[in-house]
Coordinates of C-alpha atoms in Angstrom, one line a residue:
M6 CA 114.0 126.7 68.8
F7 CA 112.7 123.3 67.7
A8 CA 115.7 121.7 69.4
K9 CA 115.4 123.7 72.4
L10 CA 111.4 122.4 72.4
V11 CA 111.8 119.1 72.3
A12 CA 114.5 119.3 75.1
V13 CA 112.7 120.6 77.3
S14 CA 110.3 118.8 76.1
L15 CA 111.7 115.5 76.4
L16 CA 113.0 116.1 80.3
T17 CA 109.5 117.0 81.3
L18 CA 108.6 113.4 80.5
A19 CA 111.5 111.9 82.0
S20 CA 110.8 113.7 85.6
S21 CA 107.5 113.3 85.4
Q22 CA 107.7 109.6 84.7
L23 CA 110.7 109.9 88.3
M24 CA 108.1 111.5 89.9
A25 CA 105.4 107.9 89.3
A26 CA 105.3 105.7 92.2
E27 CA 106.1 102.0 91.3
C28 CA 102.9 100.2 91.6
T29 CA 104.5 96.9 91.0
T30 CA 106.9 94.3 92.6
T31 CA 108.5 90.9 91.9
I32 CA 109.4 88.5 93.7
D33 CA 111.4 85.3 93.9
S34 CA 111.6 82.7 95.5
T35 CA 113.4 79.6 95.9
D36 CA 114.4 75.8 97.4
Q37 CA 116.2 77.3 100.0
M38 CA 112.4 78.8 100.9
T39 CA 113.5 82.2 100.4
F40 CA 111.4 84.9 99.3
S41 CA 113.9 88.0 97.6
S42 CA 112.4 90.6 99.8
K43 CA 111.3 90.5 103.1
A44 CA 109.7 93.9 102.2
I45 CA 107.2 95.2 99.8
E46 CA 106.2 99.7 100.4
I47 CA 103.0 100.8 98.4
D48 CA 102.7 104.5 97.4
K49 CA 99.3 105.6 98.5
S50 CA 99.2 106.7 95.1
C51 CA 99.1 103.1 93.6
K52 CA 95.1 101.8 92.7
T53 CA 96.5 99.0 92.5
F54 CA 99.2 97.0 93.1
T55 CA 101.2 94.0 91.2
V56 CA 103.1 91.1 93.0
E57 CA 104.8 88.4 90.4
L58 CA 106.2 86.1 92.0
T59 CA 108.3 83.4 90.4
H60 CA 110.3 80.5 91.9
S61 CA 114.4 80.5 90.4
G62 CA 115.1 77.1 92.2
S63 CA 114.8 73.5 90.7
L64 CA 112.2 71.7 92.4
P65 CA 108.6 70.9 91.6
K66 CA 105.8 72.7 93.3
N67 CA 104.8 69.5 95.3
V68 CA 107.7 69.0 97.1
M69 CA 109.0 73.0 97.2
G70 CA 106.5 74.6 95.9
H71 CA 105.4 78.7 96.6
N72 CA 103.1 80.9 96.8
W73 CA 102.5 84.7 97.9
V74 CA 99.9 85.4 100.0
L75 CA 98.9 89.5 101.8
S76 CA 96.5 89.9 105.0
K77 CA 97.2 91.4 107.9
E78 CA 99.8 90.0 110.1
A79 CA 97.9 89.1 112.4
D80 CA 95.6 86.6 110.5
A81 CA 98.6 85.5 108.7
Q82 CA 99.6 82.6 110.9
P83 CA 95.7 81.4 111.0
I84 CA 95.3 81.3 107.7
A85 CA 98.1 79.0 107.5
T86 CA 97.3 77.0 109.7
A87 CA 93.8 77.0 108.4
G88 CA 94.8 76.3 105.1
L89 CA 97.0 73.4 105.7
A90 CA 93.5 71.4 105.0
A91 CA 93.1 72.3 102.0
G92 CA 95.6 71.1 99.8
I93 CA 97.6 71.8 96.9
E94 CA 95.0 72.4 94.4
K95 CA 93.7 74.6 96.3
N96 CA 96.9 76.2 97.3
Y97 CA 96.8 75.6 100.7
L98 CA 94.5 78.7 101.8
P99 CA 90.6 77.9 103.0
E100 CA 88.9 78.9 100.0
G101 CA 86.6 82.0 100.2
D102 CA 87.9 83.4 103.6
A103 CA 88.0 86.9 103.8
R104 CA 90.7 87.5 105.8
I105 CA 92.4 86.8 102.1
I106 CA 93.6 90.5 100.8
A107 CA 95.1 88.9 97.5
H108 CA 97.4 85.7 97.2
T109 CA 99.5 84.1 94.3
K110 CA 99.0 80.0 93.4
I111 CA 100.8 77.7 94.0
I112 CA 104.2 77.3 91.2
G113 CA 107.3 75.4 91.2
A114 CA 110.7 75.3 89.5
G115 CA 111.0 78.0 86.5
E116 CA 106.1 78.8 86.9
K117 CA 105.8 82.7 88.0
D118 CA 102.1 84.0 88.9
S119 CA 100.8 87.4 89.8
V120 CA 98.2 89.2 90.9
T121 CA 97.1 93.0 91.3
F122 CA 95.2 94.2 94.5
D123 CA 93.0 97.2 94.4
V124 CA 95.5 99.2 97.1
S125 CA 92.0 100.8 98.5
K126 CA 92.2 97.5 100.6
L127 CA 95.0 98.5 102.8
A128 CA 94.6 101.0 105.3
A129 CA 97.7 103.6 106.6
G130 CA 98.5 102.2 110.3
E131 CA 97.9 98.9 110.2
A132 CA 100.2 95.9 110.0
Y133 CA 100.0 93.8 107.0
G134 CA 102.1 91.2 105.8
F135 CA 103.0 88.6 103.4
F136 CA 103.9 84.8 103.3
C137 CA 104.7 81.4 101.3
S138 CA 101.3 79.6 102.6
F139 CA 102.5 75.7 101.7
P140 CA 103.1 74.2 105.0
G141 CA 106.0 74.3 107.1
H142 CA 107.3 77.7 104.7
I143 CA 105.7 80.8 106.9
S144 CA 108.3 80.3 109.6
M145 CA 110.9 81.3 107.0
M146 CA 108.8 83.0 103.9
K147 CA 107.5 86.0 105.1
G148 CA 107.2 89.9 105.0
T149 CA 106.1 93.4 105.6
V150 CA 103.8 95.2 103.3
T151 CA 103.6 99.3 104.9
L152 CA 101.7 101.7 102.7
K153 CA 103.2 105.1 102.4

């Protein structure tokens, strides 16, 4: 009887873990100006979502630095353009820009950074995107974020 109870308890625990939404993702960036993913889906049941950014390349951040920036798709290019004047010390992002929902710092080879943001900042049906704001990278390093 005890063994049966333990088996049922373990099965219940395993199935509840399978049903839980994944509220984190890891994105790798490279010296070839690529992200390992072009799309992120965030489950509405997530209260917060974490993006872990890694850099598997060999170049330093002043040469081939990358960050991960979340905004509405329509705001991505204007943010990246405004960020040029901010410089690497400010992660090529305009300070205090309300259009930026979340961002990591600029990282180089072998480094990592993460950002956790409140999912309630995203609205269902709105088009969101992520990009790298290092000068010139947005053309190749971008993707979509969907609330599902």
